[in-house]
mmCIF file of C-alpha atoms in Angstrom:
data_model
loop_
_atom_site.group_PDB
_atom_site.id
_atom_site.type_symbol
_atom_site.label_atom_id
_atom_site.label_comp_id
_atom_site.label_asym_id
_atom_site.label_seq_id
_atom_site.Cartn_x
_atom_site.Cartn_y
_atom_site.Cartn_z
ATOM 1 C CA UNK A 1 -98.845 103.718 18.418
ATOM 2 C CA UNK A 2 -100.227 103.558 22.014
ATOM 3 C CA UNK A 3 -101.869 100.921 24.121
ATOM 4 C CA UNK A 4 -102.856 99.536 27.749
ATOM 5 C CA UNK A 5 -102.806 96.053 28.483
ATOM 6 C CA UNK A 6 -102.755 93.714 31.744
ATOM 7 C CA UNK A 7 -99.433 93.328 32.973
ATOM 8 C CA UNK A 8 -99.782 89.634 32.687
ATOM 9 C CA UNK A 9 -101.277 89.017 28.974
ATOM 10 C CA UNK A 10 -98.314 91.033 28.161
ATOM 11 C CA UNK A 11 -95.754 89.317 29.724
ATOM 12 C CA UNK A 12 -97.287 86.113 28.550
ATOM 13 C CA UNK A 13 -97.735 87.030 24.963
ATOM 14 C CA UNK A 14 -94.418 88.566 24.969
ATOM 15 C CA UNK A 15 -93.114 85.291 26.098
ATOM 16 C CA UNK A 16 -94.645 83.441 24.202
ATOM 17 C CA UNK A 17 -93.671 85.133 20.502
ATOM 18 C CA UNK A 18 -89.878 85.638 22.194
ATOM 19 C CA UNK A 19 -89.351 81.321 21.895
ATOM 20 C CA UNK A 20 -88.428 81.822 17.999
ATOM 21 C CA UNK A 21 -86.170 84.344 18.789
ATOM 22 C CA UNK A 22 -82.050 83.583 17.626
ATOM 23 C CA UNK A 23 -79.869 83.792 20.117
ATOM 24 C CA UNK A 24 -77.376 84.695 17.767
ATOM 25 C CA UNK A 25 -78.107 86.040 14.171
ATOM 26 C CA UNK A 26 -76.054 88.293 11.695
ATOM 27 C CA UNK A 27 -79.217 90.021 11.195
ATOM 28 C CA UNK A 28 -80.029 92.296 14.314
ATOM 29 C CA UNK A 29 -83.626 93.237 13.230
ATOM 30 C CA UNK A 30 -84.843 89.268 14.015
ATOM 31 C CA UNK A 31 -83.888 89.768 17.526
ATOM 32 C CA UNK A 32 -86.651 91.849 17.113
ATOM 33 C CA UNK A 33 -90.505 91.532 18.002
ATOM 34 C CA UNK A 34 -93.298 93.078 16.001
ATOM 35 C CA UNK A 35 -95.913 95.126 17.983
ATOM 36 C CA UNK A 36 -98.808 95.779 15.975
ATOM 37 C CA UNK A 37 -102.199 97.500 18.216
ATOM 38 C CA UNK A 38 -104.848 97.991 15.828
ATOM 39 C CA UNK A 39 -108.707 97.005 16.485
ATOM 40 C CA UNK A 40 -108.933 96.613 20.458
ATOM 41 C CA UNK A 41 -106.345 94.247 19.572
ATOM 42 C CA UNK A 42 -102.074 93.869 20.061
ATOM 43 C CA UNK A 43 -100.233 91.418 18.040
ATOM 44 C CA UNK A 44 -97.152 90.259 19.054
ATOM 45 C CA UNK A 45 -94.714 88.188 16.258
ATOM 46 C CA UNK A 46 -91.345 87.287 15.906
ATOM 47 C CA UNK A 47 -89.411 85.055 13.393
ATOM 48 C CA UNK A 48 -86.393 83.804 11.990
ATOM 49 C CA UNK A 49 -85.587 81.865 9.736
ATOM 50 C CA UNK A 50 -86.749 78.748 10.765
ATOM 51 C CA UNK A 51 -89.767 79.367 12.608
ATOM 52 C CA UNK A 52 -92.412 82.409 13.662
ATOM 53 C CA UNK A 53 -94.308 83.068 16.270
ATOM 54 C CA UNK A 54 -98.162 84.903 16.442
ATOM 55 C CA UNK A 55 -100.174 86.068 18.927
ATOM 56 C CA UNK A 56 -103.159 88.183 19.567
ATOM 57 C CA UNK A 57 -104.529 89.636 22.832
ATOM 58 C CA UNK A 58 -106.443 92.067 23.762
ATOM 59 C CA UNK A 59 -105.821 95.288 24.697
ATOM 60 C CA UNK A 60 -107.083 98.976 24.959
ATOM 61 C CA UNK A 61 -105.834 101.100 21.814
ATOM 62 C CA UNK A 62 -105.438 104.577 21.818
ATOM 63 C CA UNK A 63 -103.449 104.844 18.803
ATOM 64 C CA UNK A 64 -103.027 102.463 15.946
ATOM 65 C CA UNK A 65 -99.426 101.602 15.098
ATOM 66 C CA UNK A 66 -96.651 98.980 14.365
ATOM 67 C CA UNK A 67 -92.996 99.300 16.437
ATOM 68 C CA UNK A 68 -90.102 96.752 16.269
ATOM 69 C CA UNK A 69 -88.152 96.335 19.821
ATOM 70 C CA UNK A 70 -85.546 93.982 20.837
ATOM 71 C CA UNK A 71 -87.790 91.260 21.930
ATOM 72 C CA UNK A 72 -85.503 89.543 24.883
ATOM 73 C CA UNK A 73 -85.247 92.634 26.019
ATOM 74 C CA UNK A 74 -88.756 93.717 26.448
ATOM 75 C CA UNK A 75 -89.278 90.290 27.896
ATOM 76 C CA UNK A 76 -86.868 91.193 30.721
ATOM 77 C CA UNK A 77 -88.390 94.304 31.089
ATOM 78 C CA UNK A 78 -91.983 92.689 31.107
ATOM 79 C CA UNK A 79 -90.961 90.113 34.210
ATOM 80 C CA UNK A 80 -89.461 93.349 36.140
ATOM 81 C CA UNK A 81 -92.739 95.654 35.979
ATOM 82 C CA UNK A 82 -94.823 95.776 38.946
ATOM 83 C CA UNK A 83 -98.118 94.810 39.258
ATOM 84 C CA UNK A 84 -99.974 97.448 37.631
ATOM 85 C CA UNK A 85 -101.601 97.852 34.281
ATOM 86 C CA UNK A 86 -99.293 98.998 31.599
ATOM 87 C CA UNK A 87 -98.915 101.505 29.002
ATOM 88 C CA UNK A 88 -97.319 101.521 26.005
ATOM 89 C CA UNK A 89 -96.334 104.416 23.630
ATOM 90 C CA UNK A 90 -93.839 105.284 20.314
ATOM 91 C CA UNK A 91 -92.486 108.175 21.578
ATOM 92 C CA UNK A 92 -89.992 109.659 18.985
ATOM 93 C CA UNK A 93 -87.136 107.195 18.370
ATOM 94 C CA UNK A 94 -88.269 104.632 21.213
ATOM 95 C CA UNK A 95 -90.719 103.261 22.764
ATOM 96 C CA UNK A 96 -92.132 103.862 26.264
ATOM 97 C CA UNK A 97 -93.476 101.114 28.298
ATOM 98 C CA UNK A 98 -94.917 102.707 31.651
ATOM 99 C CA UNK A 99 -96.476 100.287 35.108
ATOM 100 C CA UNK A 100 -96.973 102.063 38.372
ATOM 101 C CA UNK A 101 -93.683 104.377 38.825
ATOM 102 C CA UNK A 102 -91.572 102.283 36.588
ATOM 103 C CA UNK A 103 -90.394 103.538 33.216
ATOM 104 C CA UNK A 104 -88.295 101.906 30.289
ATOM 105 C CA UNK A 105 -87.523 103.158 26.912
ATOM 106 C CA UNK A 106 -87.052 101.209 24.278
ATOM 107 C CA UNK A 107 -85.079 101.850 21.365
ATOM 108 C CA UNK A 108 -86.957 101.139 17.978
ATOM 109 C CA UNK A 109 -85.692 98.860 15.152
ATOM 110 C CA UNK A 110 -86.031 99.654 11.573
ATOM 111 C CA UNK A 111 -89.251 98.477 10.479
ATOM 112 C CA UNK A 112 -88.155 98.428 6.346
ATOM 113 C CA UNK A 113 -85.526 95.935 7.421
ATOM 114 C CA UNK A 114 -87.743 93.469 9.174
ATOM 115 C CA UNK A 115 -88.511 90.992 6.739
ATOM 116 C CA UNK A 116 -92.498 89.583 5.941
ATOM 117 C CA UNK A 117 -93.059 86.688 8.364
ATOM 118 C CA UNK A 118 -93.972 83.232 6.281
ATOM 119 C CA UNK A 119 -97.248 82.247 5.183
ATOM 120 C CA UNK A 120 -99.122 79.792 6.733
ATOM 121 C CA UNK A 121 -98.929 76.624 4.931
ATOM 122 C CA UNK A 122 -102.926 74.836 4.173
ATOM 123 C CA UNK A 123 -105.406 73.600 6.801
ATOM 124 C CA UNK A 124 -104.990 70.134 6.990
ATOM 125 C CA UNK A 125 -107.269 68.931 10.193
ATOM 126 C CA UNK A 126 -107.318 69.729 14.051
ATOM 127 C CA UNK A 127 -106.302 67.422 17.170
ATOM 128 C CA UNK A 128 -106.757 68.010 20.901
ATOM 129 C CA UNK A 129 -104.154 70.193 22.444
ATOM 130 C CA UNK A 130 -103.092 68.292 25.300
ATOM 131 C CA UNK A 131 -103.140 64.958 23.559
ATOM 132 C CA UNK A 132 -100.878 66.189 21.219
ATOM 133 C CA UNK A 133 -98.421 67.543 23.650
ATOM 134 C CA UNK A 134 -98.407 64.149 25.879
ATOM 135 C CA UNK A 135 -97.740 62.565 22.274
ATOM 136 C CA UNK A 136 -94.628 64.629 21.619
ATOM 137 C CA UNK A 137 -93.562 64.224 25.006
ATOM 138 C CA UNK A 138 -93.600 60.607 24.523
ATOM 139 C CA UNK A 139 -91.739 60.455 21.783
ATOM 140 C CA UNK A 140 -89.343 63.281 21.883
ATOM 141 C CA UNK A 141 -86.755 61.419 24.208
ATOM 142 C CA UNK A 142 -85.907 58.997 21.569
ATOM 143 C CA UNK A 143 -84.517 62.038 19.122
ATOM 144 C CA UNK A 144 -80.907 62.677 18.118
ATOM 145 C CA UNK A 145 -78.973 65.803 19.262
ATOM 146 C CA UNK A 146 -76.098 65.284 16.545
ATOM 147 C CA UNK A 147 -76.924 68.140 14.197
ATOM 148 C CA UNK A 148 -74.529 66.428 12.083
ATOM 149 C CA UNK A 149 -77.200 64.243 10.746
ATOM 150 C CA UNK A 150 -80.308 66.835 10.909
ATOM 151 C CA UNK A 151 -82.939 64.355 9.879
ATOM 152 C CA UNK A 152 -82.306 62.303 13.133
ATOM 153 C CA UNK A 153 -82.758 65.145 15.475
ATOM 154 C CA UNK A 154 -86.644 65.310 13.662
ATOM 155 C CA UNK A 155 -89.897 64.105 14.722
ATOM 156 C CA UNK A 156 -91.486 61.959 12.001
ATOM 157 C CA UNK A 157 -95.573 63.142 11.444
ATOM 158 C CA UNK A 158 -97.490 61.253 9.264
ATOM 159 C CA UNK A 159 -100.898 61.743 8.814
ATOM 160 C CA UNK A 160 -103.126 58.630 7.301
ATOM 161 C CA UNK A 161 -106.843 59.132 7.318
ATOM 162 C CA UNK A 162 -107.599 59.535 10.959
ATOM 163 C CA UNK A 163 -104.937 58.639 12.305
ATOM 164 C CA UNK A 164 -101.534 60.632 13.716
ATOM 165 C CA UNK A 165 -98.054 58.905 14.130
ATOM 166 C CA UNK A 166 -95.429 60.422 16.030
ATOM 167 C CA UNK A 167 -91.981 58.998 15.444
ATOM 168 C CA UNK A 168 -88.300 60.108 16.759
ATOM 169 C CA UNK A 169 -84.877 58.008 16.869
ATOM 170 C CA UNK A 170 -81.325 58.447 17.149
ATOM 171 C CA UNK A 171 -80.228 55.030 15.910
ATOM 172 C CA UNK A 172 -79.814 53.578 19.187
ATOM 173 C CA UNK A 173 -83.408 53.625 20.381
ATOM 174 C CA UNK A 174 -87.041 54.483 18.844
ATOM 175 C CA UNK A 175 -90.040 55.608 20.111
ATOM 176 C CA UNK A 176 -93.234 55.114 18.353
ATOM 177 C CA UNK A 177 -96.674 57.030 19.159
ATOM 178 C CA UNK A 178 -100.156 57.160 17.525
ATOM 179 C CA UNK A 179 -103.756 59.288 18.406
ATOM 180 C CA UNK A 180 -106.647 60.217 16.835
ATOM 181 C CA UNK A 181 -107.136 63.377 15.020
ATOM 182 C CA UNK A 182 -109.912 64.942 12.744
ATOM 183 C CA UNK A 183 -108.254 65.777 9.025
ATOM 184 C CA UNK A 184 -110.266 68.617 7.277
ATOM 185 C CA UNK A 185 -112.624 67.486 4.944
ATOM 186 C CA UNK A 186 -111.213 66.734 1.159
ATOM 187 C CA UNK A 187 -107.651 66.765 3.013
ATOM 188 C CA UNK A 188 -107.392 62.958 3.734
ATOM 189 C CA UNK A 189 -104.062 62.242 1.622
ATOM 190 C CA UNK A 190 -101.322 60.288 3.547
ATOM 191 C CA UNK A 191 -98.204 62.885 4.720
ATOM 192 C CA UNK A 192 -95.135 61.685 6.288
ATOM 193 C CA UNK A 193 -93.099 64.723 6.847
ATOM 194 C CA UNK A 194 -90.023 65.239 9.617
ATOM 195 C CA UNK A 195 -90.278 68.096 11.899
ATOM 196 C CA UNK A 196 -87.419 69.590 14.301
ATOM 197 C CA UNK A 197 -87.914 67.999 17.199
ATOM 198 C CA UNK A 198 -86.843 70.991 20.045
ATOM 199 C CA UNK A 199 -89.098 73.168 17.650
ATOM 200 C CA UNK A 200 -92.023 70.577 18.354
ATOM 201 C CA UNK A 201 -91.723 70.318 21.554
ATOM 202 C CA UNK A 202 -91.461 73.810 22.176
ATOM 203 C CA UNK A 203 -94.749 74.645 20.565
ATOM 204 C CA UNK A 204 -96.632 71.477 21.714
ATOM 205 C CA UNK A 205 -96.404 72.517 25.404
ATOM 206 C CA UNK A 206 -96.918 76.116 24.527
ATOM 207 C CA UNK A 207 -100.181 75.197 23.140
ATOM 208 C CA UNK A 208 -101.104 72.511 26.049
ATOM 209 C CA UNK A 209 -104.584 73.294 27.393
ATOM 210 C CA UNK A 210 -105.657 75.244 24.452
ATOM 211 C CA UNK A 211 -108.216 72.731 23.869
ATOM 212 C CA UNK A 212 -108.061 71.874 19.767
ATOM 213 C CA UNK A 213 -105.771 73.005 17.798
ATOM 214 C CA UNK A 214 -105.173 73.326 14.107
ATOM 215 C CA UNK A 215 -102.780 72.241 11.447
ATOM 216 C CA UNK A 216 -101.219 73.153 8.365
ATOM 217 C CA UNK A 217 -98.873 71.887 6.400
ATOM 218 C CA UNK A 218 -97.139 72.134 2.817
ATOM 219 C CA UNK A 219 -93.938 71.033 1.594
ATOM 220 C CA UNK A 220 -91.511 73.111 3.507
ATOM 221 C CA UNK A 221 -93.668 74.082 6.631
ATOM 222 C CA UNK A 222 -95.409 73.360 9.779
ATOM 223 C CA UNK A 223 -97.832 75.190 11.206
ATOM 224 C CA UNK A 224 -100.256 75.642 14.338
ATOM 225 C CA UNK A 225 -103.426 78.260 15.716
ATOM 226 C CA UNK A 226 -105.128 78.029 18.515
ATOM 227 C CA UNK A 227 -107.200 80.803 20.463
ATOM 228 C CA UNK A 228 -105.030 83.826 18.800
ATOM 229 C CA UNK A 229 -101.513 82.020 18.884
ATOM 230 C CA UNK A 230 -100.094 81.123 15.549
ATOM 231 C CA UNK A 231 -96.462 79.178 14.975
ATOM 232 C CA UNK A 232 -94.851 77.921 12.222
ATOM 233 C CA UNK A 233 -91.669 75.861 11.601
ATOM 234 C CA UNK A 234 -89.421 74.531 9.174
ATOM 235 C CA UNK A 235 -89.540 71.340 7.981
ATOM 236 C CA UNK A 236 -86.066 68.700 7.781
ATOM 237 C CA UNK A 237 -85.327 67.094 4.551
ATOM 238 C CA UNK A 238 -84.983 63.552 4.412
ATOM 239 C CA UNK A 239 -87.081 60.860 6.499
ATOM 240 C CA UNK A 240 -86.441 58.585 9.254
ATOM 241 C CA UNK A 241 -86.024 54.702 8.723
ATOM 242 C CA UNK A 242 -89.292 52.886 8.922
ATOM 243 C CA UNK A 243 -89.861 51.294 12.254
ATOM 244 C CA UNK A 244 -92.345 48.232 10.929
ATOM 245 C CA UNK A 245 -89.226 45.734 10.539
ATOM 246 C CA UNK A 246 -87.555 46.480 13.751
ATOM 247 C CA UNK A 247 -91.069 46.489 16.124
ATOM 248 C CA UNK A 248 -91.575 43.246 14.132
ATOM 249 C CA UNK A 249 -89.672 40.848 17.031
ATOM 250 C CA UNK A 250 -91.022 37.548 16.133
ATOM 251 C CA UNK A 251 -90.738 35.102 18.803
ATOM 252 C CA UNK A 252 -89.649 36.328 22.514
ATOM 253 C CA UNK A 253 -90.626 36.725 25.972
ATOM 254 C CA UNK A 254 -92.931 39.062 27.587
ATOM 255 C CA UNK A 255 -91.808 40.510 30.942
ATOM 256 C CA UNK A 256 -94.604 42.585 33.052
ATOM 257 C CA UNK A 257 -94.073 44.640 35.671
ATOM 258 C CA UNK A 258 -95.161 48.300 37.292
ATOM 259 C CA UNK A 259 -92.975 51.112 35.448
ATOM 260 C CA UNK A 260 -93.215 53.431 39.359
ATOM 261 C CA UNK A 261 -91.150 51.091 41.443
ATOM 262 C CA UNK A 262 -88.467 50.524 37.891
ATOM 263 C CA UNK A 263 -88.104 53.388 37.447
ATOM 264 C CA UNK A 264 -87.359 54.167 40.668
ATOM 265 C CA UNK A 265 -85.239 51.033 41.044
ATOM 266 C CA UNK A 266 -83.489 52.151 37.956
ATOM 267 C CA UNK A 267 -82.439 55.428 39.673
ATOM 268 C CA UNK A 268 -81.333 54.125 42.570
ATOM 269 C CA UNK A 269 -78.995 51.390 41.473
ATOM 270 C CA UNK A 270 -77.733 53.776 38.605
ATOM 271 C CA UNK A 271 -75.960 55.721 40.976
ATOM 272 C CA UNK A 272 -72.758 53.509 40.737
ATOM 273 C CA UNK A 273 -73.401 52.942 37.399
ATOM 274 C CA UNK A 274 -70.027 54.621 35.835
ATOM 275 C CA UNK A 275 -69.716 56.071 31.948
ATOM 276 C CA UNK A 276 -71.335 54.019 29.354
ATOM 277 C CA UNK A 277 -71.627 50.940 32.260
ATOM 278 C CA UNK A 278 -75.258 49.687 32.231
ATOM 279 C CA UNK A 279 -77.947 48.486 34.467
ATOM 280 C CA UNK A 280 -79.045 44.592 34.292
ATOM 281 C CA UNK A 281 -82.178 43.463 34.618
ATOM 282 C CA UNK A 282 -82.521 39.414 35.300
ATOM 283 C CA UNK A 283 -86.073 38.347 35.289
ATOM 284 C CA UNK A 284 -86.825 34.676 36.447
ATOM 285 C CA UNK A 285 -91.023 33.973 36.737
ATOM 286 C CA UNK A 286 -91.934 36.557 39.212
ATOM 287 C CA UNK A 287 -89.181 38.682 40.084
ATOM 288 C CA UNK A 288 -86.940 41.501 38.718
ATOM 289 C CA UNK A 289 -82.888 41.443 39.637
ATOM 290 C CA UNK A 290 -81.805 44.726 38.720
ATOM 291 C CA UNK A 291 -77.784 45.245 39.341
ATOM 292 C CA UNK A 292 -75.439 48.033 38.256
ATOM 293 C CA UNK A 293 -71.065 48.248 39.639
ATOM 294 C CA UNK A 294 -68.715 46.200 39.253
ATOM 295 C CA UNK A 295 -66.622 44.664 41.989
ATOM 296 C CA UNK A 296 -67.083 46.303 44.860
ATOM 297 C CA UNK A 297 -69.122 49.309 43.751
ATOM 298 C CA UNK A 298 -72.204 47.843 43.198
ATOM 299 C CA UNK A 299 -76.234 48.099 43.849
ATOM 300 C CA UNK A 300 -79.092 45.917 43.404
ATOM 301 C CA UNK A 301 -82.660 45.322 44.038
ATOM 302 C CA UNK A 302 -85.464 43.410 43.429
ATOM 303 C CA UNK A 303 -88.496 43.806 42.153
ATOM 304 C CA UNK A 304 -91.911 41.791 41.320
ATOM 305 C CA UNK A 305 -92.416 40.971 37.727
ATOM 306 C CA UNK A 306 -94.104 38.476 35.540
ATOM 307 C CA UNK A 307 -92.590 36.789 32.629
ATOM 308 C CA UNK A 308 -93.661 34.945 30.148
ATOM 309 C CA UNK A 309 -92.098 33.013 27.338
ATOM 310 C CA UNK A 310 -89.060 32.105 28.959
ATOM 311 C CA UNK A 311 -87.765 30.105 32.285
ATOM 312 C CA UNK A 312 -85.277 33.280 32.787
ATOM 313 C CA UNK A 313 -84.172 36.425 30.605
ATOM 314 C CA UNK A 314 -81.390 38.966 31.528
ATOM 315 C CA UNK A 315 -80.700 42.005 29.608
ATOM 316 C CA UNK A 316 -79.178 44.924 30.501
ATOM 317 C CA UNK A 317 -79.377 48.759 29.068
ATOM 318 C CA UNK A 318 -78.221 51.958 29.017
ATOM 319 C CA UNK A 319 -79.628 53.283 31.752
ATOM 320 C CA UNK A 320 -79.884 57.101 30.685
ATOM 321 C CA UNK A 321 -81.686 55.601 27.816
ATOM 322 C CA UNK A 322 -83.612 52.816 30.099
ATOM 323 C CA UNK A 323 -84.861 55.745 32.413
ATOM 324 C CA UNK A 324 -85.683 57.885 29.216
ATOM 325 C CA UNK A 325 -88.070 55.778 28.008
ATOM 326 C CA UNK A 326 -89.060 54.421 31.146
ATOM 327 C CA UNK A 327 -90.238 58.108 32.307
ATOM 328 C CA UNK A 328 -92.246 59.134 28.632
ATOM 329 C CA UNK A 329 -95.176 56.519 29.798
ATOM 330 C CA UNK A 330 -98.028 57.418 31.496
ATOM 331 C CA UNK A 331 -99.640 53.891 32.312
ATOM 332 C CA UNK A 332 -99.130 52.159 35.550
ATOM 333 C CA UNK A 333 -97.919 48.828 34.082
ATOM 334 C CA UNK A 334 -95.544 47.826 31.232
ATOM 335 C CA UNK A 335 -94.922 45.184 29.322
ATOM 336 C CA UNK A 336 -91.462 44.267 28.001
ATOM 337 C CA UNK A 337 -90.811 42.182 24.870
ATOM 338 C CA UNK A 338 -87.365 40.417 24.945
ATOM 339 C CA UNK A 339 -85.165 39.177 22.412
ATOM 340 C CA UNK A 340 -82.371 38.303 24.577
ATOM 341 C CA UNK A 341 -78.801 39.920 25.733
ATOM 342 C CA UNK A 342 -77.571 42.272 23.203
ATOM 343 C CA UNK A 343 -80.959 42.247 20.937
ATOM 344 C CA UNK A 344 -83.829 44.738 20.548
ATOM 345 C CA UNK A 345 -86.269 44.921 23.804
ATOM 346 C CA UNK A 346 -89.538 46.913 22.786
ATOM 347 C CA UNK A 347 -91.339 48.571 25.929
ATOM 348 C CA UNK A 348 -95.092 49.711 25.764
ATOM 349 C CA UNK A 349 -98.148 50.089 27.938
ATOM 350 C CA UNK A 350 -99.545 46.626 29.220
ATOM 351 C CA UNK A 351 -103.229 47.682 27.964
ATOM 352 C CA UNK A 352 -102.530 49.164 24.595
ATOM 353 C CA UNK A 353 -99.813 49.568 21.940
ATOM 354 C CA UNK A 354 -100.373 53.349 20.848
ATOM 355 C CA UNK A 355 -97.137 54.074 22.457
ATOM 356 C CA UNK A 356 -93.910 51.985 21.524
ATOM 357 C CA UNK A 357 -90.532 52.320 22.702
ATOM 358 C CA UNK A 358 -87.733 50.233 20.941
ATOM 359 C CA UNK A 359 -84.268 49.841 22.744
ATOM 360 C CA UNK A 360 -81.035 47.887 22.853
ATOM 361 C CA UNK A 361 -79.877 45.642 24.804
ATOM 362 C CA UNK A 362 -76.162 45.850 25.642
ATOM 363 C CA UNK A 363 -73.761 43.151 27.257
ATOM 364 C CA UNK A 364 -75.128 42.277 30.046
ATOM 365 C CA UNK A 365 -72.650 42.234 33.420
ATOM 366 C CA UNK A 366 -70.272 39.558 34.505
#
């Protein structure tokens, strides 16, 4: 095997296939990527066994050929080349990877040990790239990072007709967010499936600005292409309690306000916010409260804000979780729906409901 390629498109495509790489695994060949120039083409894939990576980019190929390198380190290598096109070559027992007056060698893996990489599951429809990743973004905040109950550190995906819901929680808060996607025709059946959520997120901002991108799914994978990249991923068993009852609030009071300055409010009185203490927020008709301390380590500041619904409401929050879901909108204004101290408060954009944040309230301070 022997190629030339762009410095760049290699170090990118090298990075990119290097994300599903173990950190850690008993088997040495998956720290290994697959290099595979054939066509005017170079394919770069890893795997293990939870997820695998595919790209394709072009290159100039001398010699048709597969080789299977430690893949972090030819990424280290590939962001310590200089700027100069590079060359690539199986040369005996390694391989050579040549730019300017810099030369590596590579030792080569065992290719008979390297196991087949999965199949991707079927089509089932397409969605815009960088709606997708804002929608994972959005909702990503809200998942667990207990592995001791794997289902909660998921992203729910269903897919109904035309419609995409993104769904994450770990218990104490839940984050709800819907967009539009195309389903491939004859593939309009409802799926409700739980993906890993660092997986997700991982491949959602890989494929940001991709434009569309395709999905496939069966009932142990995930999988993505777009423009010569290729991923798939496990899937969690279980599912993740429904959200209808708990978005369901009945009656309470609406509190509107502009999610820059509480955000940044938030922040700043935070900062004597010790442990598990939280941050209060005491709305009256057109103003915010917010206070954090006790006794004589304390902060406040105040903020405009409608409410409606109520003379007064004070609740208070978490306020890693409060800034959490705070920062995963994009819109100017919120709206707040309040239960009262100690009960559910559901956040969301003051023009729409496609993106729905539920929270606790905790015990508000003394």
């Amino acid at each position: 095997m022997e190629f030339r390629i762009d410095r760049a498109v290699l170090t990118e495509a090298v990075a990119w296939a290097a994300r599903v790489l173990p950190v850690r695994s008993p088997v040495p060949v998956l720290g290994g990527l697959l290099l595979e120039a054939a066509d005017g083409r170079l394919r770069v894939s890893g795997l293990d066994y939870e997820a695998s990576a595919r790209i394709e980019v072009e290159a100039e190929v001398l010699a048709e050929g597969r080789a299977l390198v430690l893949g972090r380190r030819l990424l280290d290598i590939c962001k310590v080349l200089p700027q100069a096109p590079v060359a690539c070559a199986v040369d005996g027992a390694r391989l050579s990877v040549t730019a300017g007056d810099a030369r590596f060698g590579l030792s080569l893996l065992p290719l008979d040990d390297y196991p087949a990489p999965p199949a991707l599951p079927a089509w089932r429809g397409a969605v815009d790239a960088d709606a997708f990743a804002a929608a994972v973004g959005h909702v990503a905040v809200a998942a667990g990072r207990d592995d001791s109950l794997p289902v909660l550190t998921g992203i729910r995906l269903g897919l109904d007709g035309t419609t995409m819901t993104l769904a994450a929680t770990d218990r104490y808060r839940y984050a709800v967010r819907t967009l539009e996607w195309k389903p491939e025709p004859g593939t309009e059946e409802v799926a409700d499936v739980v993906v890993p959520a660092r997986r997700l997120t991982e491949i959602a901002r890989s494929l940001a600005g991709a434009g569309t991108v395709r999905l496939a799914l069966d009932g142990g994978s995930f999988g993505f292409e777009s423009g010569g990249m290729r991923t798939t991923t496990r899937l969690l068993d279980g599912r993740l309690p429904r959200h209808d009852k708990l978005f369901a609030l009945g009656e309470h009071a609406v509190a509107l306000t502009d999610r820059a300055p509480l955000v940044e409010a938030v922040r700043r009185v935070a900062v004597v916010a010790e442990g598990d203490s939280p941050v209060q927020l005491a709305f009256d008709g057109t103003t915010v409260h917010l206070q954090a301390g006790y006794e004589d380590d304390v902060a406040s500041q105040r903020l405009p804000a409608e409410l409606a619904g109520a003379e007064a409401m004070t609740v208070a929050f978490n306020p890693g979780y409060l800034l959490d879901a705070l920062g995963s909108f994009d819109a100017p204004r919120l709206r707040l729906r309040l239960l009262g101290p100690g009960q559910r408060a559901l956040i969301t954009d003051a023009e729409g409901e496609a993106h729905r944040h539920l929270l606790m309230s905790v015990k508000p301070l003394v």
